Coordinates of C-alpha atoms in Angstrom, one line a residue:
M108 CA 14.6 -37.4 -2.9
K109 CA 17.9 -36.9 -1.2
A110 CA 18.8 -33.5 0.1
I111 CA 21.7 -31.9 2.2
L112 CA 22.2 -29.1 4.7
A113 CA 25.5 -28.0 4.7
L114 CA 26.7 -25.2 6.9
A115 CA 29.4 -22.8 6.3
D116 CA 31.9 -24.1 9.2
G117 CA 32.0 -27.5 7.4
R118 CA 29.0 -29.5 9.1
V119 CA 27.0 -31.3 6.8
F120 CA 23.6 -33.0 7.3
H121 CA 22.3 -35.6 4.9
G122 CA 18.4 -35.9 4.8
R123 CA 15.4 -36.1 2.5
A124 CA 13.9 -33.2 0.4
F125 CA 10.5 -32.0 1.0
G126 CA 8.3 -28.8 -0.2
A127 CA 9.8 -27.3 -3.5
S128 CA 13.2 -29.0 -4.9
G129 CA 15.9 -26.8 -5.4
E130 CA 18.7 -25.1 -3.8
V131 CA 18.9 -22.0 -1.3
T132 CA 21.2 -20.3 1.1
G133 CA 20.2 -18.3 4.4
E134 CA 21.4 -17.9 8.0
V135 CA 20.4 -21.2 9.8
V136 CA 18.4 -20.5 12.9
F137 CA 16.2 -22.7 15.1
N138 CA 12.8 -22.2 16.7
T139 CA 11.7 -23.9 19.9
S140 CA 7.7 -23.6 19.4
M141 CA 5.8 -26.8 19.2
T142 CA 3.2 -25.3 17.3
G143 CA 2.4 -22.3 15.2
Y144 CA 4.6 -23.4 12.1
Q145 CA 2.2 -21.8 9.5
E146 CA 2.6 -18.4 11.6
I147 CA 6.6 -18.9 11.5
L148 CA 6.5 -19.8 7.6
T149 CA 4.5 -16.5 7.0
D150 CA 6.3 -14.1 9.2
P151 CA 8.3 -11.6 7.1
S152 CA 11.0 -11.3 10.0
Y153 CA 12.3 -14.8 8.9
R154 CA 13.5 -13.3 5.5
G155 CA 17.0 -14.4 4.5
E156 CA 16.7 -17.2 7.1
I157 CA 16.7 -21.0 7.0
V158 CA 14.6 -22.1 9.9
A159 CA 14.9 -25.5 11.8
M160 CA 12.0 -26.4 14.1
T161 CA 13.3 -28.4 17.4
Y162 CA 9.9 -29.9 18.0
P163 CA 10.4 -33.5 15.9
Q164 CA 7.1 -33.7 14.1
I165 CA 5.7 -30.4 12.3
G166 CA 2.8 -30.4 10.1
N167 CA 0.4 -32.4 12.4
Y168 CA -2.6 -30.1 11.8
G169 CA -1.9 -29.4 8.2
I170 CA -2.3 -25.7 6.6
N171 CA -5.5 -23.6 6.7
L172 CA -6.3 -20.4 5.0
E173 CA -6.6 -18.3 7.9
D174 CA -3.7 -18.7 10.0
V175 CA -0.9 -16.7 8.0
E176 CA 0.8 -13.5 9.0
S177 CA 1.5 -12.1 5.6
S178 CA 0.6 -13.0 1.8
R179 CA 3.3 -15.7 1.6
P180 CA 6.1 -17.3 3.3
F181 CA 9.3 -15.2 3.3
L182 CA 11.7 -17.5 5.0
A183 CA 14.6 -18.9 2.5
G184 CA 14.1 -22.6 3.9
F185 CA 12.7 -25.2 6.4
I186 CA 14.3 -27.9 8.1
V187 CA 12.0 -30.5 10.5
K188 CA 12.8 -33.9 11.8
E189 CA 9.8 -35.3 10.3
A190 CA 7.0 -33.6 8.1
C191 CA 3.5 -35.1 9.0
E192 CA 2.2 -36.4 5.5
F193 CA -1.3 -37.2 6.8
P194 CA -2.6 -33.9 8.9
S195 CA -5.7 -34.0 11.2
N196 CA -7.7 -30.7 11.9
W197 CA -11.0 -29.5 10.8
R198 CA -9.5 -26.4 9.5
S199 CA -6.8 -28.1 7.4
R200 CA -6.8 -27.6 3.9
M201 CA -3.5 -29.2 2.6
S202 CA -0.3 -30.9 4.1
L203 CA 2.8 -28.7 4.8
D204 CA 4.6 -30.5 2.0
A205 CA 2.0 -29.3 -0.6
Y206 CA 1.9 -25.8 0.9
L207 CA 5.7 -25.4 0.5
K208 CA 5.5 -26.9 -3.0
E209 CA 2.9 -24.2 -3.7
N210 CA 4.8 -21.4 -2.4
G211 CA 8.4 -22.5 -3.9
V212 CA 10.1 -23.0 -0.4
V213 CA 12.8 -25.6 -0.2
G214 CA 12.7 -28.0 2.8
I215 CA 14.8 -30.8 4.2
Q216 CA 13.6 -33.5 6.8
G217 CA 15.0 -36.6 8.2
I218 CA 18.4 -35.1 9.6
D219 CA 19.2 -35.0 13.4
T220 CA 17.6 -31.6 14.4
R221 CA 18.9 -31.9 18.0
A222 CA 22.5 -32.2 16.8
L223 CA 22.0 -29.3 14.4
V224 CA 20.4 -27.2 17.2
R225 CA 23.2 -28.2 19.7
H226 CA 26.0 -27.2 17.0
I227 CA 24.1 -23.9 16.7
R228 CA 24.0 -23.2 20.1
D229 CA 27.7 -23.9 20.4
K230 CA 29.0 -22.5 17.3
G231 CA 26.3 -19.9 16.6
A232 CA 23.9 -19.1 13.9
Q233 CA 25.7 -19.0 10.5
T234 CA 25.1 -19.4 7.0
G235 CA 24.0 -22.7 5.6
I236 CA 22.5 -24.0 2.2
I237 CA 20.0 -26.5 1.5
S238 CA 20.1 -28.4 -1.8
S239 CA 18.2 -31.4 -3.5
V240 CA 20.0 -30.7 -6.9
D241 CA 23.6 -30.6 -5.8
L242 CA 24.6 -33.4 -3.5
D243 CA 28.3 -32.7 -3.2
P244 CA 29.2 -32.0 0.3
A245 CA 32.4 -30.0 -0.2
R246 CA 30.8 -27.9 -2.9
L247 CA 27.7 -27.0 -1.0
V248 CA 30.0 -26.0 2.1
E249 CA 31.8 -23.6 -0.2
K250 CA 28.7 -22.2 -1.7
A251 CA 27.5 -21.6 2.1
R252 CA 30.8 -19.9 2.8
Q253 CA 30.4 -17.4 -0.2
A254 CA 26.8 -16.6 0.4
P255 CA 26.0 -13.2 1.9
S256 CA 25.8 -12.7 5.6
I257 CA 22.8 -11.1 7.2
V258 CA 24.8 -8.5 9.0
G259 CA 24.8 -5.3 7.3
R260 CA 22.0 -6.1 5.0
D261 CA 18.5 -4.1 4.6
L262 CA 16.1 -7.1 4.4
V263 CA 13.2 -4.5 5.2
R264 CA 13.1 -3.2 1.7
E265 CA 12.6 -6.8 0.6
V266 CA 9.1 -7.2 2.8
T267 CA 7.4 -3.9 3.2
C268 CA 4.5 -2.9 1.3
D269 CA 4.8 -0.9 -2.1
Q270 CA 1.9 1.4 -1.2
P271 CA -0.2 2.5 2.0
Y272 CA -3.2 0.7 2.9
H273 CA -6.1 0.4 5.3
W274 CA -6.4 -2.5 7.7
S275 CA -10.0 -3.2 9.4
E276 CA -9.8 -6.9 10.1
G277 CA -9.8 -7.7 13.8
P278 CA -9.3 -11.0 15.8
W279 CA -10.5 -14.7 15.0
R280 CA -13.3 -16.1 16.5
L281 CA -14.4 -19.5 16.6
G282 CA -17.1 -20.4 14.1
E283 CA -17.1 -16.6 12.8
G284 CA -13.5 -16.4 11.5
Y285 CA -12.0 -13.0 11.3
L286 CA -14.2 -10.1 12.5
S287 CA -14.4 -6.6 11.5
A288 CA -14.2 -3.9 14.5
E289 CA -17.3 -4.0 16.5
Q290 CA -17.2 -0.4 17.6
A291 CA -16.3 2.6 16.1
P292 CA -12.5 3.1 16.2
R293 CA -11.2 5.9 18.9
Y294 CA -7.7 6.2 17.6
K295 CA -6.1 6.8 14.4
V296 CA -2.9 5.1 14.2
V297 CA -0.2 5.1 11.1
A298 CA 1.8 1.7 11.5
Y299 CA 5.5 1.5 9.7
D300 CA 5.6 -1.9 7.5
F301 CA 9.1 -2.9 8.4
G302 CA 7.4 -6.8 7.9
I303 CA 4.3 -6.2 9.9
K304 CA 2.5 -9.3 11.1
R305 CA -1.0 -9.2 10.4
N306 CA -2.0 -10.3 14.0
I307 CA -0.5 -6.9 15.3
L308 CA -3.0 -5.1 12.8
R309 CA -5.6 -7.3 14.2
K310 CA -4.7 -6.5 18.0
L311 CA -4.6 -2.8 17.1
V312 CA -8.2 -2.9 15.6
A313 CA -9.6 -4.8 18.6
S314 CA -8.0 -2.0 20.7
G315 CA -10.0 0.5 18.9
C316 CA -7.6 1.8 16.4
D317 CA -8.3 2.7 12.7
V318 CA -5.0 1.5 11.0
T319 CA -3.1 2.7 8.0
V320 CA -0.1 0.8 7.1
V321 CA 2.8 2.8 5.3
P322 CA 5.9 1.3 3.6
A323 CA 9.2 1.4 5.7
D324 CA 10.5 4.5 3.9
T325 CA 7.7 6.7 4.2
P326 CA 8.9 10.2 5.3
A327 CA 8.0 11.3 8.9
E328 CA 6.7 14.6 7.3
K329 CA 4.0 12.4 5.4
V330 CA 3.0 10.3 8.3
L331 CA 2.6 13.7 10.6
A332 CA 0.4 15.3 7.9
M333 CA -2.0 12.4 8.5
N334 CA -2.4 13.6 11.8
P335 CA -2.7 10.2 13.6
D336 CA -3.2 9.7 17.4
G337 CA 0.1 7.3 17.4
V338 CA 2.4 5.6 15.4
F339 CA 3.5 2.0 15.4
L340 CA 6.7 0.6 14.5
S341 CA 6.4 -2.8 13.6
N342 CA 8.6 -5.9 13.6
G343 CA 10.9 -7.1 10.6
P344 CA 14.0 -9.1 9.5
G345 CA 17.8 -8.8 9.9
D346 CA 20.2 -6.2 11.3
P347 CA 18.7 -2.9 12.2
E348 CA 21.4 -0.7 12.2
P349 CA 21.4 -0.5 8.1
I350 CA 17.9 0.8 8.2
V351 CA 19.2 4.4 8.8
Y352 CA 16.1 6.0 6.9
A353 CA 13.6 4.5 9.8
Q354 CA 15.9 5.5 12.8
E355 CA 16.0 9.3 11.0
N356 CA 12.0 9.1 10.4
I357 CA 11.6 7.9 14.1
R358 CA 13.6 10.7 15.5
K359 CA 11.4 13.2 13.9
I360 CA 8.2 11.7 15.1
L361 CA 9.5 11.2 18.7
G362 CA 7.7 13.8 20.9
K363 CA 5.1 14.7 18.3
K364 CA 3.0 11.7 18.5
P365 CA 3.0 8.5 20.9
V366 CA 5.3 6.0 19.6
F367 CA 4.9 2.0 20.1
G368 CA 7.5 -0.5 18.6
I369 CA 7.7 -4.2 18.5
C370 CA 10.7 -6.3 17.8
L371 CA 12.6 -4.5 14.8
G372 CA 10.6 -1.3 16.0
H373 CA 11.8 -1.7 19.3
Q374 CA 15.4 -1.9 18.0
L375 CA 15.1 1.1 15.6
L376 CA 13.4 3.1 18.6
S377 CA 16.5 2.3 20.5
L378 CA 18.9 3.3 17.7
A379 CA 16.9 6.5 17.4
L380 CA 17.4 7.2 20.9
G381 CA 21.1 7.0 20.5
G382 CA 21.5 3.4 21.5
K383 CA 23.3 0.6 19.7
T384 CA 22.6 -3.1 18.7
Y385 CA 24.4 -6.4 18.5
K386 CA 24.1 -9.6 16.9
L387 CA 23.1 -12.4 19.2
K388 CA 25.0 -15.9 19.1
F389 CA 22.0 -17.7 17.9
G390 CA 19.0 -15.2 18.7
H391 CA 15.7 -16.0 20.3
R392 CA 12.9 -17.7 18.7
G393 CA 10.1 -19.7 20.2
G394 CA 7.1 -19.4 22.3
N395 CA 8.5 -19.9 25.8
Q396 CA 11.1 -17.0 26.5
P397 CA 10.8 -15.6 30.2
V398 CA 10.8 -11.7 30.7
Q399 CA 10.7 -9.9 33.6
R400 CA 8.7 -6.5 34.3
G401 CA 11.1 -4.0 36.0
D402 CA 8.1 -2.3 37.7
D403 CA 6.6 -4.9 39.8
G404 CA 9.0 -8.0 39.1
R405 CA 6.5 -10.2 37.5
V406 CA 7.5 -12.4 34.8
E407 CA 5.9 -13.0 31.3
I408 CA 6.2 -16.2 29.2
T409 CA 6.7 -14.4 25.7
A410 CA 7.0 -15.5 21.8
Q411 CA 10.2 -14.1 20.4
N412 CA 11.7 -14.1 16.9
H413 CA 15.0 -12.2 16.6
G414 CA 18.9 -12.4 16.1
F415 CA 20.0 -8.9 17.2
A416 CA 19.5 -7.0 20.6
V417 CA 19.7 -3.8 22.1
D418 CA 23.1 -3.0 24.1
A419 CA 21.8 -2.3 27.8
A420 CA 25.1 0.1 28.2
S421 CA 24.4 2.0 25.0
L422 CA 21.1 3.3 26.3
Q423 CA 20.9 7.1 27.0
D424 CA 19.8 8.5 30.4
D425 CA 16.4 9.4 29.1
A426 CA 15.7 5.7 28.0
I427 CA 14.4 3.4 30.9
Q428 CA 15.1 -0.3 30.6
T429 CA 11.7 -1.8 31.4
H430 CA 12.0 -5.6 30.7
T431 CA 14.8 -7.9 30.9
N432 CA 15.2 -11.6 29.3
L433 CA 15.7 -14.2 32.3
N434 CA 17.6 -16.4 30.3
D435 CA 20.6 -14.0 29.2
N436 CA 19.8 -10.5 30.7
T437 CA 19.3 -8.9 27.4
V438 CA 17.0 -5.8 27.1
E439 CA 13.4 -6.7 26.4
G440 CA 11.8 -3.3 26.6
L441 CA 12.3 0.1 27.1
E442 CA 10.5 3.7 27.9
H443 CA 11.3 7.1 27.4
K444 CA 11.3 9.1 30.8
L445 CA 9.7 12.3 29.2
L446 CA 8.4 11.5 25.7
P447 CA 5.5 9.2 24.8
A448 CA 7.4 6.5 23.5
F449 CA 8.0 2.6 24.6
S450 CA 8.8 -0.7 22.8
V451 CA 9.5 -4.4 23.6
Q452 CA 11.7 -6.9 22.0
Y453 CA 8.9 -9.8 22.1
H454 CA 5.7 -10.3 20.4
P455 CA 2.6 -9.4 22.4
E456 CA 0.2 -10.2 19.7
A457 CA 1.7 -13.7 19.4
S458 CA -0.6 -16.2 18.0
P459 CA -1.1 -19.0 18.7
G460 CA 0.4 -17.6 22.1
P461 CA 1.2 -17.0 24.8
H462 CA -0.6 -13.9 25.7
D463 CA 0.7 -12.8 28.7
A464 CA 1.8 -9.2 27.2
A465 CA -1.4 -8.5 25.5
Y466 CA -2.0 -5.6 28.1
L467 CA 0.9 -3.6 26.0
F468 CA -1.8 -2.6 23.4
E469 CA -3.9 -1.1 26.1
K470 CA -0.9 0.7 27.4
F471 CA -0.5 2.2 23.8
T472 CA -4.1 3.5 23.9
R473 CA -3.8 5.1 27.2
M474 CA -0.7 6.7 25.9
M475 CA -2.9 8.2 23.1
D476 CA -5.6 9.2 25.4
R477 CA -3.1 10.9 27.7
A478 CA -1.7 12.6 24.5
K479 CA -5.0 13.9 22.9
A480 CA -6.0 15.3 26.6
E481 CA -2.9 17.4 26.4
E482 CA -3.5 18.7 23.1
G483 CA -7.3 19.5 24.3
K484 CA -5.7 21.8 26.9
N485 CA -3.4 23.4 24.4

């Protein structure tokens, strides 16, 4: 079946449909990862986006029931050069095509993904449309132009949980699957769900945390009443500036409990501290972003997925920039000078990897240890 990808600036790509048939709009972005497509599909941070994979063949190891970051795919659409029809892996349960069909995700394959990525790098990420039901290029371009922008939208409300829940599942182990915590937890953590990935929760459990996940708009007073040892700010989709309710809650929590933020959580912490954010031309999405630490100059290879960044010039004097992206010098981490709060733009919990930044979960537990020791003195 034929399909078309049309961009708002008039560029059109003709290919073949795969996954669910239909028509979807979203911001067209690209991801440079060679593996991890199942995690990408189920990462709530991709809400509102059509994701193009730069690696030419996707789906080689199929889809299993374990390597998911949420309950279902959240992205708007999926673009690949070639979708593997006959996956080979002992854990595989179905093909990529079957998985997209089952979950209603519209895809397109057979287009020149190199040309698409070069176009996005030159012109910037922009709204696009995939359709296998309307094959009129001019009409599709106009639909793309009329579709809502990702800027200024609160996409967090579309992905957050409805009710608080407890999480006890730890990391995956070969031959055993996902395990529960091997020892009694030492820390009580409340995690704000702005679009949280399950592997973050697993890493918190592995670090000795008893984790309660709460909806994105949970009042700070309710979180503090739970008397956690620390508060975690999760990743999530889209523009951080419209998420005013989260910024206000973070301000009320700062100084009362240790805070650790990842990705959107990093941006929201920055806004809560008086900083500003801006939209990147085409964002950072992939598993090979080099980040330099300011304290010792060491470089971490990191996994990232974001289209907005913190404006370094807007950071107040009490916020220290701790990490810098070596590709474009954007802010990749910050820490408060006086209060127990820090955040990073990238994903230290990355699955399938890299794992250079896994030490940050230990940093969070040390921060909670110090805070509990201070409370003990008082």
